[in-house]
Coordinates of C-alpha atoms and ligand atoms in Angstrom, one line a residue:
X1 CA 0.0 0.0 0.0
X2 CA 1.3 3.4 -0.9
X3 CA 1.9 5.4 2.3
X4 CA 2.6 8.7 0.5
X5 CA 4.3 9.9 -2.7
X6 CA 7.5 11.0 -0.8
X7 CA 7.6 7.9 1.6
X8 CA 6.2 4.9 -0.3
X9 CA 6.3 2.5 2.6
X10 CA 6.1 2.4 6.4
X11 CA 8.6 0.9 8.9
X12 CA 8.2 -2.8 9.6
X13 CA 7.0 -3.4 13.1
X14 CA 8.1 -6.6 14.7
X15 CA 6.9 -6.5 18.3
X16 CA 8.5 -3.4 19.8
X17 CA 11.1 -3.0 17.0
X18 CA 10.5 -0.5 14.2
X19 CA 12.6 -1.6 11.3
X20 CA 13.5 1.0 8.7
X21 CA 13.7 0.6 5.9
X22 CA 11.6 -2.6 5.7
X23 CA 14.3 -4.3 3.8
X24 CA 15.9 -7.5 5.1
X25 CA 18.9 -9.5 3.9
X26 CA 17.9 -13.1 3.6
X27 CA 19.7 -15.7 5.7
X28 CA 22.0 -17.7 3.4
X29 CA 23.9 -20.6 4.8
X30 CA 27.6 -20.5 4.0
X31 CA 27.3 -16.9 2.9
X32 CA 25.7 -14.4 5.4
X33 CA 28.2 -14.7 8.2
X34 CA 28.6 -11.7 10.5
X35 CA 31.4 -10.1 8.4
X36 CA 29.3 -10.2 5.3
X37 CA 26.2 -8.9 7.2
X38 CA 28.2 -6.0 8.7
X39 CA 29.6 -5.1 5.3
X40 CA 26.2 -5.2 3.6
X41 CA 24.2 -3.5 6.3
X42 CA 25.3 0.1 5.6
X43 CA 24.0 -0.3 2.0
X44 CA 20.6 0.3 3.5
X45 CA 19.3 -2.8 5.2
X46 CA 16.9 -2.5 8.1
X47 CA 17.5 -6.0 9.4
X48 CA 20.0 -8.8 8.9
X49 CA 19.5 -12.5 9.8
X50 CA 22.2 -15.0 10.6
X51 CA 22.7 -18.2 8.6
X52 CA 20.5 -20.9 9.9
X53 CA 21.8 -22.5 13.0
X54 CA 21.2 -26.1 14.1
X55 CA 19.5 -26.2 17.5
X56 CA 21.0 -29.7 18.0
X57 CA 24.5 -28.4 17.3
X58 CA 24.0 -25.7 19.9
X59 CA 22.8 -28.4 22.4
X60 CA 26.1 -30.2 21.9
X61 CA 28.1 -26.9 22.1
X62 CA 29.7 -27.2 18.6
X63 CA 32.4 -24.5 18.4
X64 CA 31.7 -23.6 14.8
X65 CA 28.0 -23.2 15.6
X66 CA 28.7 -21.0 18.7
X67 CA 30.8 -18.8 16.4
X68 CA 27.7 -18.4 14.2
X69 CA 25.5 -17.0 16.9
X70 CA 28.1 -14.7 18.5
X71 CA 27.1 -11.2 17.5
X72 CA 29.7 -8.5 17.5
X73 CA 27.3 -5.6 18.0
X74 CA 27.7 -4.0 14.6
X75 CA 24.2 -5.0 13.5
X76 CA 21.2 -3.7 15.4
X77 CA 18.7 -5.2 15.3
X78 CA 19.9 -8.7 14.2
X79 CA 17.9 -11.8 14.0
X80 CA 19.3 -15.3 14.7
X81 CA 17.7 -18.2 12.8
X82 CA 17.3 -21.6 14.3
X83 CA 16.3 -25.0 12.8
X84 CA 15.3 -28.2 14.4
X85 CA 12.3 -30.5 15.0
X86 CA 12.3 -30.8 18.7
X87 CA 10.4 -28.1 20.6
X88 CA 12.4 -28.3 23.8
X89 CA 15.8 -28.3 22.0
X90 CA 14.6 -25.3 20.0
X91 CA 13.5 -23.5 23.2
X92 CA 16.9 -24.2 24.8
X93 CA 18.7 -22.9 21.6
X94 CA 16.5 -19.8 21.6
X95 CA 17.5 -18.9 25.1
X96 CA 21.2 -19.4 24.2
X97 CA 21.0 -17.2 21.0
X98 CA 19.2 -14.5 23.0
X99 CA 22.0 -14.5 25.5
X100 CA 24.5 -14.1 22.6
X101 CA 22.8 -10.9 21.4
X102 CA 19.9 -11.9 19.1
X103 CA 17.2 -9.1 19.0
X104 CA 14.8 -11.5 17.2
X105 CA 14.7 -15.3 17.1
X106 CA 13.6 -16.6 13.7
X107 CA 12.4 -20.2 13.1
X108 CA 13.3 -21.9 9.9
X109 CA 10.5 -23.9 8.3
X110 CA 11.9 -23.4 4.8
X111 CA 15.1 -25.2 4.2
X112 CA 14.7 -27.9 1.5
X113 CA 18.2 -29.4 1.8
X114 CA 18.2 -33.1 2.3
X115 CA 20.7 -33.0 5.1
X116 CA 18.2 -30.9 7.1
X117 CA 14.9 -32.4 5.9
X118 CA 16.1 -36.0 6.6
X119 CA 16.0 -35.2 10.3
X120 CA 12.6 -33.5 9.9
X121 CA 14.0 -30.0 10.2
X122 CA 13.5 -27.0 7.9
X123 CA 10.7 -27.4 5.3
X124 CA 10.1 -31.0 6.4
X125 CA 8.3 -29.5 9.5
X126 CA 5.6 -28.2 7.1
X127 CA 4.5 -31.9 6.7
X128 CA 3.3 -31.7 10.3
X129 CA 1.6 -28.4 11.1
X130 CA 0.9 -29.6 14.7
X131 CA 4.7 -30.0 15.2
X132 CA 5.3 -26.5 13.7
X133 CA 2.9 -25.1 16.2
X134 CA 4.5 -26.9 19.2
X135 CA 7.9 -25.6 18.1
X136 CA 6.6 -22.0 17.8
X137 CA 4.9 -22.1 21.1
X138 CA 8.0 -23.5 22.8
X139 CA 10.3 -20.8 21.3
X140 CA 7.9 -17.9 22.0
X141 CA 7.7 -19.1 25.7
X142 CA 11.5 -19.3 26.0
X143 CA 12.5 -15.8 25.1
X144 CA 11.7 -12.1 25.9
X145 CA 12.3 -10.9 22.3
X146 CA 10.1 -11.2 19.2
X147 CA 10.0 -14.6 17.5
X148 CA 9.5 -14.7 13.8
X149 CA 9.2 -17.6 11.3
X150 CA 10.3 -18.1 7.7
X151 CA 8.7 -20.8 5.6
X152 CA 8.0 -22.0 2.1
X153 CA 4.5 -22.6 0.6
X154 CA 4.4 -26.2 1.8
X155 CA 6.3 -29.4 1.2
X156 CA 4.8 -29.9 -2.3
X157 CA 2.3 -28.4 -4.7
X158 CA -0.5 -30.7 -3.3
X159 CA 0.1 -29.6 0.3
X160 CA 0.2 -25.8 0.4
X161 CA -0.1 -25.3 4.2
X162 CA 1.3 -21.8 4.4
X163 CA -1.9 -20.1 5.5
X164 CA -2.7 -22.7 8.1
X165 CA 0.9 -22.6 9.5
X166 CA 0.9 -18.8 9.5
X167 CA -2.4 -18.6 11.3
X168 CA -1.0 -21.0 13.9
X169 CA 2.1 -18.8 14.1
X170 CA -0.1 -15.8 14.9
X171 CA -2.0 -17.7 17.6
X172 CA 1.3 -18.9 19.1
X173 CA 2.6 -15.4 19.5
X174 CA 4.9 -15.3 16.5
X175 CA 5.4 -11.6 15.5
X176 CA 6.1 -11.8 11.8
X177 CA 6.2 -14.4 9.0
X178 CA 8.4 -14.5 6.0
X179 CA 7.2 -16.4 3.0
X180 CA 9.6 -17.7 0.3
X181 CA 6.9 -18.4 -2.3
X182 CA 8.1 -21.8 -3.6
X183 CA 7.4 -25.3 -2.3
X184 CA 10.2 -27.3 -0.7
X185 CA 10.1 -29.8 -3.6
X186 CA 10.7 -27.0 -6.0
X187 CA 14.1 -26.1 -4.4
X188 CA 14.9 -23.0 -6.6
X189 CA 13.2 -24.2 -9.8
X190 CA 10.5 -22.1 -11.4
X191 CA 9.7 -18.8 -10.0
X192 CA 8.4 -17.5 -6.6
X193 CA 4.7 -17.0 -6.9
X194 CA 3.9 -13.6 -5.3
X195 CA 0.1 -14.3 -5.6
X196 CA 0.6 -16.6 -2.6
X197 CA 2.4 -13.9 -0.7
X198 CA -0.5 -11.5 -1.4
X199 CA -2.9 -14.2 -0.2
X200 CA -1.0 -14.7 3.0
X201 CA -1.0 -11.0 3.7
X202 CA -4.8 -11.0 3.4
X203 CA -5.1 -14.0 5.7
X204 CA -3.2 -12.9 8.8
X205 CA -2.8 -9.8 11.0
X206 CA 0.8 -10.0 11.9
X207 CA 3.4 -8.5 9.5
X208 CA 4.2 -10.5 6.4
X209 CA 7.6 -10.3 4.7
X210 CA 7.7 -11.3 1.0
X211 CA 10.7 -13.2 -0.4
X212 CA 11.7 -14.7 -3.7
X213 CA 13.3 -13.6 -7.0
X214 CA 13.6 -9.8 -6.2
X215 CA 16.5 -8.8 -8.5
X216 CA 15.6 -5.3 -9.6
X217 CA 14.7 -2.3 -7.4
X218 CA 11.5 -1.2 -9.3
X219 CA 10.3 -4.8 -9.5
X220 CA 10.8 -5.1 -5.7
X221 CA 8.8 -2.0 -5.0
X222 CA 6.0 -3.2 -7.4
X223 CA 5.9 -6.6 -5.7
X224 CA 5.8 -4.9 -2.3
X225 CA 2.9 -2.6 -3.3
X226 CA 0.8 -5.1 -5.2
X227 CA 1.1 -7.8 -2.5
X228 CA 0.6 -5.3 0.3
X229 CA 3.4 -6.9 2.4
X230 CA 5.0 -5.1 5.3
X231 CA 8.6 -5.9 4.3
X232 CA 10.7 -7.6 1.7
X233 CA 13.7 -9.9 1.9
X234 CA 16.4 -10.1 -0.7
X235 CA 18.8 -13.0 -1.1
X236 CA 20.8 -14.1 -4.2
X237 CA 20.5 -10.9 -6.2
X238 CA 22.5 -9.0 -3.5
X239 CA 25.5 -11.3 -3.9
X240 CA 28.2 -9.4 -5.8
X241 CA 25.7 -6.5 -6.0
X242 CA 24.9 -4.9 -2.6
X243 CA 24.1 -1.7 -4.5
X244 CA 20.7 -3.2 -5.3
X245 CA 20.0 -2.8 -1.5
X246 CA 20.8 0.9 -1.8
X247 CA 18.6 1.3 -4.8
X248 CA 15.6 -0.2 -3.1
X249 CA 16.3 1.8 0.1
X250 CA 16.3 4.9 -2.1
X251 CA 12.9 4.1 -3.5
X252 CA 11.6 3.2 -0.1
X253 CA 12.7 6.6 1.2
X254 CA 11.0 8.3 -1.7
X255 CA 14.2 9.2 -3.7
X256 CA 15.2 8.1 -7.2
X257 CA 17.3 5.0 -7.2
X258 CA 21.0 5.8 -7.4
X259 CA 22.9 4.5 -10.4
X260 CA 24.9 1.3 -10.0
X261 CA 28.7 1.7 -9.6
X262 CA 31.2 1.0 -12.5
X263 CA 32.5 -2.5 -12.8
X264 CA 35.9 -1.4 -11.4
X265 CA 34.3 0.2 -8.4
X266 CA 32.5 -3.1 -7.8
X267 CA 35.9 -4.8 -7.8
X268 CA 37.3 -2.2 -5.3
X269 CA 34.5 -3.2 -2.9
X270 CA 35.2 -6.8 -3.6
X271 CA 38.7 -6.2 -2.3
X272 CA 37.3 -4.7 0.9
X273 CA 35.0 -7.7 1.3
X274 CA 37.8 -10.1 0.7
X275 CA 40.1 -8.6 3.2
X276 CA 37.4 -8.4 5.9
X277 CA 36.7 -12.1 5.4
X278 CA 40.3 -13.1 5.6
X279 CA 40.6 -11.1 8.9
X280 CA 37.5 -12.8 10.3
X281 CA 38.0 -16.4 9.2
X282 CA 41.7 -16.7 8.3
X283 CA 43.0 -17.4 4.9
X284 CA 42.3 -21.1 4.7
X285 CA 38.5 -20.7 5.3
X286 CA 38.1 -17.3 3.6
X287 CA 39.7 -18.2 0.2
X288 CA 37.2 -20.9 -0.8
X289 CA 34.2 -19.0 0.5
X290 CA 35.3 -15.8 -1.4
X291 CA 35.7 -17.5 -4.8
X292 CA 31.9 -17.4 -5.4
X293 CA 31.7 -13.8 -4.3
X294 CA 34.5 -12.6 -6.5
X295 CA 33.0 -14.5 -9.4
X296 CA 29.8 -12.4 -8.9
X297 CA 31.6 -9.1 -8.4
X298 CA 33.3 -9.7 -11.8
X299 CA 30.0 -9.3 -13.6
X300 CA 30.4 -6.7 -16.4
X301 CA 34.2 -7.0 -16.5
X302 CA 35.6 -7.8 -20.0
X303 CA 37.1 -11.4 -19.9
X304 CA 35.2 -12.2 -16.7
X305 CA 34.7 -15.9 -17.6
X306 CA 38.4 -16.5 -17.9
X307 CA 39.2 -14.5 -14.7
X308 CA 36.6 -16.6 -12.8
X309 CA 38.3 -19.8 -14.0
X310 CA 41.7 -18.5 -12.9
X311 CA 40.5 -17.4 -9.5
X312 CA 38.8 -20.8 -8.9
X313 CA 42.3 -22.4 -9.1
X314 CA 44.1 -19.9 -6.8
X315 CA 44.8 -21.1 -3.2
X316 CA 46.2 -17.9 -1.7
X317 CA 44.5 -14.6 -0.7
X318 CA 47.3 -12.3 -1.8
X319 CA 47.5 -14.0 -5.2
X320 CA 43.7 -13.6 -5.7
X321 CA 43.8 -10.0 -4.7
X322 CA 46.7 -9.4 -7.1
X323 CA 44.5 -10.7 -9.9
X324 CA 41.7 -8.4 -8.9
X325 CA 43.9 -5.4 -8.6
X326 CA 45.6 -6.1 -12.0
X327 CA 42.1 -6.4 -13.5
X328 CA 41.1 -3.0 -12.2
X329 CA 44.3 -1.4 -13.6
X330 CA 43.8 -3.2 -17.0
X331 CA 40.2 -2.2 -17.4
X332 CA 40.8 1.4 -16.4
X333 CA 43.8 1.9 -18.7
X334 CA 41.8 0.4 -21.6
X335 CA 39.0 2.8 -20.8
X336 CA 41.5 5.8 -20.8
X337 CA 43.0 4.6 -24.1
X338 CA 39.6 4.2 -25.8
Ligands
LIG1 C1 23.2 -20.3 -0.6 C2 21.9 -20.1 0.0 C3 21.8 -20.4 1.4 C4 20.5 -20.3 2.0 N1 20.4 -20.5 3.4 C5 19.3 -20.2 4.0 C6 19.2 -20.3 5.4 O1 20.2 -20.6 6.1 N2 18.0 -20.0 6.0 C7 16.9 -19.7 5.3 O2 15.8 -19.5 5.8 N3 16.9 -19.6 3.9 C8 18.1 -19.8 3.3 N4 18.2 -19.7 2.0 C9 17.0 -19.2 1.2 C10 17.0 -17.7 1.1 O3 16.9 -17.1 2.4 C11 15.8 -17.1 0.3 O4 14.6 -17.6 0.9 C12 15.9 -17.7 -1.1 O5 17.2 -17.6 -1.7 C13 14.9 -16.9 -2.0 O6 15.2 -15.5 -2.1 P1 16.0 -14.9 -3.3 O7 15.3 -15.2 -4.6 O8 16.0 -13.4 -3.0 O9 17.4 -15.5 -3.3 C14 19.4 -19.8 1.3 C15 19.5 -19.6 -0.1 C16 20.8 -19.7 -0.7 C17 20.9 -19.4 -2.2

């Protein structure tokens, strides 16, 4: 709904939190660690969410998992996402993530990955709405901060349970629902069906956040306005292109969307991202994780395909950064010569 010409949308209210702009970075496992979230936040995000965290791994005190829930205070507010199928383990995990700085606890009923669904977690919970409700009630009772939930449409096309599960969420005291408008069986095939998101918005009173395939600022605003959702969540399209976030934030604040940076300025930011990840994770963990990011930041650079192949084979951070810096120098000197 258009709030006014100069301010086309309102803050997203999740319990006592007023989130502005109503623009959220999607949780992405293996991608949205705290360094990445802190780097992307200033582009104009109102809220960031951790990668999903296994409640069972927290129960057993896994060191890597504890790292994932440790907030360093650069993001406010921040939501920590949990997955699991056991209500009491989820409640215990919720208390722990709250102690570690979560302002919101988000429950994952959306992950379609077999390693998660084979233990009845993530989207597999949608096969049992009663179990979803027990989990939500247990988590809401465990913490003094808002609890939200993110889900898909259902397990499969013939079991679209999203309205039922969202109504149960509302009754259980969940304060907002995010819908990625695909079924679990679809994984990422086909396209997200925003008609379902609009339907969910009409069906419940708590805030609805729409998610799926938003890869252009004007499209995102149209989707938000036609579905009537209270907020939108962006995932894959921000990778290698956090400037999309700024463009949408511009439109949300009633300004024209700023132009995208030049390909070489994108690469300059890629270097900042790379260095931050090496500082946080150390070279051995950062180099493989950053390959996919650099590949995306290279979009629009002449010879990008060959550069991607080269970077995939490099094992060292300095060597990778040398390639990126040489590329900036080459592209800029070619532009000057032209
Ligand atoms: C690499 C990757 C990891 C993801 N990990 C999570 C996750 O941990 N928790 C979650 O709720 N969704 C996860 N998702 C789903 C996204 O949050 C989002 O719902 C989905 O990508 C659709 O949004 P998009 O079209 O804007 O990317 C992941 C998606 C990707 C591509």
